[in-house]
Amino acid sequence: MTELLELKAAWNTHDIFFITYYSQREELARTYSYKNLTKYPLSVFPFFFSVLRVLWRERPEWVISDGAEIAIPVIAAAKLLRIRTMFIESVCRVSAPSFTGRIVYPLVDVFFVQWPSLLASYGSKARYEGGVF
């Protein structure tokens, strides 16, 4: 979420909401907060159904993620509801793809990497447009 906050100017005029882990961050928009899935792996199933309800109620045009395993069930739920999806690989991923990136790559509509060296790790869908953050 920290990297997405760097893009605030891009989404500042849009109606947005966040699906994220509980944190001490200042909420800049509607936020749906959940337990960390790596600490509570069995919560992934109720989390998935909760996210389905949130996405059904909110009806976003896009779901955009920049990493973390929370993206996997959120993107899967979005695809089930035919919501367009975008994943931005973390800027710290220079030469090796993230676990989350490898899982969501076949699912997302748009996939960005932030280093040209990372293009070889993914297929033709991956795009490098320069550093996003």
PDB file of C-alpha atoms in Angstrom:
ATOM      1  CA  MET A   1       0.000   0.000   0.000  1.00  0.00           C
ATOM      2  CA  THR A   2       2.909   2.350   0.649  1.00  0.00           C
ATOM      3  CA  GLU A   3       3.874   2.297  -3.015  1.00  0.00           C
ATOM      4  CA  LEU A   4       0.279   2.888  -4.119  1.00  0.00           C
ATOM      5  CA  LEU A   5       0.139   5.947  -1.894  1.00  0.00           C
ATOM      6  CA  GLU A   6       2.979   7.357  -4.016  1.00  0.00           C
ATOM      7  CA  LEU A   7       0.492   7.421  -6.912  1.00  0.00           C
ATOM      8  CA  LYS A   8      -2.005   9.555  -5.016  1.00  0.00           C
ATOM      9  CA  ALA A   9      -1.989  12.254  -7.705  1.00  0.00           C
ATOM     10  CA  ALA A  10      -3.188   9.678 -10.254  1.00  0.00           C
ATOM     11  CA  TRP A  11      -6.209   8.566  -8.243  1.00  0.00           C
ATOM     12  CA  ASN A  12      -6.901  11.602  -6.114  1.00  0.00           C
ATOM     13  CA  THR A  13      -9.944  12.680  -8.165  1.00  0.00           C
ATOM     14  CA  HIS A  14     -11.472   9.171  -8.300  1.00  0.00           C
ATOM     15  CA  ASP A  15     -13.768   7.409  -5.876  1.00  0.00           C
ATOM     16  CA  ILE A  16     -11.461   4.790  -4.370  1.00  0.00           C
ATOM     17  CA  PHE A  17     -11.237   2.339  -1.515  1.00  0.00           C
ATOM     18  CA  PHE A  18      -8.529   0.098  -0.118  1.00  0.00           C
ATOM     19  CA  ILE A  19      -8.502  -3.560   0.859  1.00  0.00           C
ATOM     20  CA  THR A  20      -5.495  -4.015   3.114  1.00  0.00           C
ATOM     21  CA  TYR A  21      -4.156  -5.417   6.348  1.00  0.00           C
ATOM     22  CA  TYR A  22      -4.876  -3.777   9.680  1.00  0.00           C
ATOM     23  CA  SER A  23      -2.296  -1.056  10.217  1.00  0.00           C
ATOM     24  CA  GLN A  24      -1.607   2.220  11.965  1.00  0.00           C
ATOM     25  CA  ARG A  25      -1.728   4.173   8.684  1.00  0.00           C
ATOM     26  CA  GLU A  26      -3.909   7.198   8.255  1.00  0.00           C
ATOM     27  CA  GLU A  27      -6.911   6.221   6.194  1.00  0.00           C
ATOM     28  CA  LEU A  28      -7.134   8.292   3.027  1.00  0.00           C
ATOM     29  CA  ALA A  29     -10.255   6.619   1.687  1.00  0.00           C
ATOM     30  CA  ARG A  30     -12.721   3.920   2.591  1.00  0.00           C
ATOM     31  CA  THR A  31     -10.617   1.073   3.905  1.00  0.00           C
ATOM     32  CA  TYR A  32     -11.529  -2.550   4.460  1.00  0.00           C
ATOM     33  CA  SER A  33      -8.925  -3.965   6.837  1.00  0.00           C
ATOM     34  CA  TYR A  34      -8.186  -7.619   7.497  1.00  0.00           C
ATOM     35  CA  LYS A  35      -5.842  -9.857   9.485  1.00  0.00           C
ATOM     36  CA  ASN A  36      -2.496 -10.598   7.857  1.00  0.00           C
ATOM     37  CA  LEU A  37      -2.960 -13.750   5.783  1.00  0.00           C
ATOM     38  CA  THR A  38       0.603 -14.944   6.377  1.00  0.00           C
ATOM     39  CA  LYS A  39       0.020 -14.898  10.124  1.00  0.00           C
ATOM     40  CA  TYR A  40      -3.492 -16.388   9.844  1.00  0.00           C
ATOM     41  CA  PRO A  41      -3.417 -18.624   6.737  1.00  0.00           C
ATOM     42  CA  LEU A  42      -6.708 -20.348   7.529  1.00  0.00           C
ATOM     43  CA  SER A  43      -8.448 -16.984   7.348  1.00  0.00           C
ATOM     44  CA  VAL A  44      -7.940 -16.912   3.560  1.00  0.00           C
ATOM     45  CA  PHE A  45     -11.277 -18.640   2.954  1.00  0.00           C
ATOM     46  CA  PRO A  46     -13.491 -16.281   4.968  1.00  0.00           C
ATOM     47  CA  PHE A  47     -11.346 -13.413   3.654  1.00  0.00           C
ATOM     48  CA  PHE A  48     -12.067 -14.408   0.042  1.00  0.00           C
ATOM     49  CA  PHE A  49     -15.833 -14.414   0.614  1.00  0.00           C
ATOM     50  CA  SER A  50     -15.661 -11.130   2.515  1.00  0.00           C
ATOM     51  CA  VAL A  51     -13.736  -9.556  -0.370  1.00  0.00           C
ATOM     52  CA  LEU A  52     -16.310 -10.894  -2.842  1.00  0.00           C
ATOM     53  CA  ARG A  53     -19.013  -9.070  -0.860  1.00  0.00           C
ATOM     54  CA  VAL A  54     -16.949  -5.857  -0.728  1.00  0.00           C
ATOM     55  CA  LEU A  55     -16.256  -5.902  -4.466  1.00  0.00           C
ATOM     56  CA  TRP A  56     -19.897  -6.741  -5.243  1.00  0.00           C
ATOM     57  CA  ARG A  57     -21.068  -3.823  -3.104  1.00  0.00           C
ATOM     58  CA  GLU A  58     -18.433  -1.320  -4.275  1.00  0.00           C
ATOM     59  CA  ARG A  59     -18.441  -2.302  -7.979  1.00  0.00           C
ATOM     60  CA  PRO A  60     -15.001  -0.850  -8.850  1.00  0.00           C
ATOM     61  CA  GLU A  61     -13.939  -0.467 -12.463  1.00  0.00           C
ATOM     62  CA  TRP A  62     -10.414  -1.612 -11.579  1.00  0.00           C
ATOM     63  CA  VAL A  63      -8.617  -3.502  -8.832  1.00  0.00           C
ATOM     64  CA  ILE A  64      -4.987  -2.386  -8.649  1.00  0.00           C
ATOM     65  CA  SER A  65      -2.348  -4.036  -6.479  1.00  0.00           C
ATOM     66  CA  ASP A  66       1.346  -3.490  -5.936  1.00  0.00           C
ATOM     67  CA  GLY A  67       2.268  -6.647  -4.120  1.00  0.00           C
ATOM     68  CA  ALA A  68       1.810  -8.685  -0.972  1.00  0.00           C
ATOM     69  CA  GLU A  69      -0.024 -11.976  -0.847  1.00  0.00           C
ATOM     70  CA  ILE A  70      -3.306 -10.233  -0.014  1.00  0.00           C
ATOM     71  CA  ALA A  71      -3.497  -9.453  -3.748  1.00  0.00           C
ATOM     72  CA  ILE A  72      -3.975 -13.105  -4.707  1.00  0.00           C
ATOM     73  CA  PRO A  73      -7.491 -13.662  -3.299  1.00  0.00           C
ATOM     74  CA  VAL A  74      -8.512 -10.066  -4.069  1.00  0.00           C
ATOM     75  CA  ILE A  75      -7.548 -10.405  -7.734  1.00  0.00           C
ATOM     76  CA  ALA A  76      -9.178 -13.842  -7.923  1.00  0.00           C
ATOM     77  CA  ALA A  77     -12.403 -12.397  -6.505  1.00  0.00           C
ATOM     78  CA  ALA A  78     -12.233  -9.464  -8.931  1.00  0.00           C
ATOM     79  CA  LYS A  79     -11.806 -11.803 -11.893  1.00  0.00           C
ATOM     80  CA  LEU A  80     -14.786 -13.863 -10.726  1.00  0.00           C
ATOM     81  CA  LEU A  81     -16.850 -10.656 -10.799  1.00  0.00           C
ATOM     82  CA  ARG A  82     -15.362  -9.605 -14.171  1.00  0.00           C
ATOM     83  CA  ILE A  83     -13.622  -6.541 -12.737  1.00  0.00           C
ATOM     84  CA  ARG A  84     -10.502  -5.408 -14.603  1.00  0.00           C
ATOM     85  CA  THR A  85      -7.259  -5.937 -12.722  1.00  0.00           C
ATOM     86  CA  MET A  86      -3.763  -4.475 -12.694  1.00  0.00           C
ATOM     87  CA  PHE A  87      -0.677  -5.619 -10.814  1.00  0.00           C
ATOM     88  CA  ILE A  88       2.433  -3.487 -10.364  1.00  0.00           C
ATOM     89  CA  GLU A  89       5.443  -5.561  -9.329  1.00  0.00           C
ATOM     90  CA  SER A  90       7.253  -4.029  -6.370  1.00  0.00           C
ATOM     91  CA  VAL A  91      10.124  -1.667  -7.138  1.00  0.00           C
ATOM     92  CA  CYS A  92      12.373  -3.835  -4.959  1.00  0.00           C
ATOM     93  CA  ARG A  93      11.965  -6.712  -7.446  1.00  0.00           C
ATOM     94  CA  VAL A  94      14.887  -6.087  -9.817  1.00  0.00           C
ATOM     95  CA  SER A  95      15.861  -9.501 -11.149  1.00  0.00           C
ATOM     96  CA  ALA A  96      13.564 -12.107  -9.578  1.00  0.00           C
ATOM     97  CA  PRO A  97       9.758 -12.099  -9.580  1.00  0.00           C
ATOM     98  CA  SER A  98       7.781 -12.047  -6.364  1.00  0.00           C
ATOM     99  CA  PHE A  99       5.687 -15.001  -5.238  1.00  0.00           C
ATOM    100  CA  THR A 100       2.557 -12.883  -5.634  1.00  0.00           C
ATOM    101  CA  GLY A 101       3.603 -11.677  -9.081  1.00  0.00           C
ATOM    102  CA  ARG A 102       4.089 -15.245 -10.321  1.00  0.00           C
ATOM    103  CA  ILE A 103       0.658 -16.279  -9.024  1.00  0.00           C
ATOM    104  CA  VAL A 104      -1.367 -13.307 -10.304  1.00  0.00           C
ATOM    105  CA  TYR A 105       0.433 -12.879 -13.657  1.00  0.00           C
ATOM    106  CA  PRO A 106      -1.905 -15.223 -15.569  1.00  0.00           C
ATOM    107  CA  LEU A 107      -4.980 -13.655 -13.939  1.00  0.00           C
ATOM    108  CA  VAL A 108      -4.491  -9.912 -14.341  1.00  0.00           C
ATOM    109  CA  ASP A 109      -5.410  -7.757 -17.320  1.00  0.00           C
ATOM    110  CA  VAL A 110      -2.399  -5.449 -17.016  1.00  0.00           C
ATOM    111  CA  PHE A 111       0.958  -6.355 -15.451  1.00  0.00           C
ATOM    112  CA  PHE A 112       3.756  -3.833 -14.897  1.00  0.00           C
ATOM    113  CA  VAL A 113       7.356  -4.401 -13.855  1.00  0.00           C
ATOM    114  CA  GLN A 114       9.527  -1.514 -12.717  1.00  0.00           C
ATOM    115  CA  TRP A 115      12.836  -2.800 -14.023  1.00  0.00           C
ATOM    116  CA  PRO A 116      13.505  -3.901 -17.633  1.00  0.00           C
ATOM    117  CA  SER A 117      15.619  -6.771 -16.294  1.00  0.00           C
ATOM    118  CA  LEU A 118      12.464  -8.326 -14.852  1.00  0.00           C
ATOM    119  CA  LEU A 119      10.698  -8.643 -18.212  1.00  0.00           C
ATOM    120  CA  ALA A 120      12.550 -11.884 -18.969  1.00  0.00           C
ATOM    121  CA  SER A 121      11.068 -13.461 -15.833  1.00  0.00           C
ATOM    122  CA  TYR A 122       7.524 -13.002 -17.127  1.00  0.00           C
ATOM    123  CA  GLY A 123       5.770 -13.481 -20.451  1.00  0.00           C
ATOM    124  CA  SER A 124       4.655 -11.075 -23.160  1.00  0.00           C
ATOM    125  CA  LYS A 125       1.907  -9.554 -21.014  1.00  0.00           C
ATOM    126  CA  ALA A 126       4.476  -7.925 -18.687  1.00  0.00           C
ATOM    127  CA  ARG A 127       5.116  -4.265 -19.483  1.00  0.00           C
ATOM    128  CA  TYR A 128       7.923  -1.937 -18.515  1.00  0.00           C
ATOM    129  CA  GLU A 129       7.001   1.740 -18.766  1.00  0.00           C
ATOM    130  CA  GLY A 130       9.699   3.033 -16.442  1.00  0.00           C
ATOM    131  CA  GLY A 131       9.572   3.169 -12.693  1.00  0.00           C
ATOM    132  CA  VAL A 132       6.057   3.766 -11.441  1.00  0.00           C
ATOM    133  CA  PHE A 133       7.081   4.823  -7.966  1.00  0.00           C
TER     134      PHE A 133
END
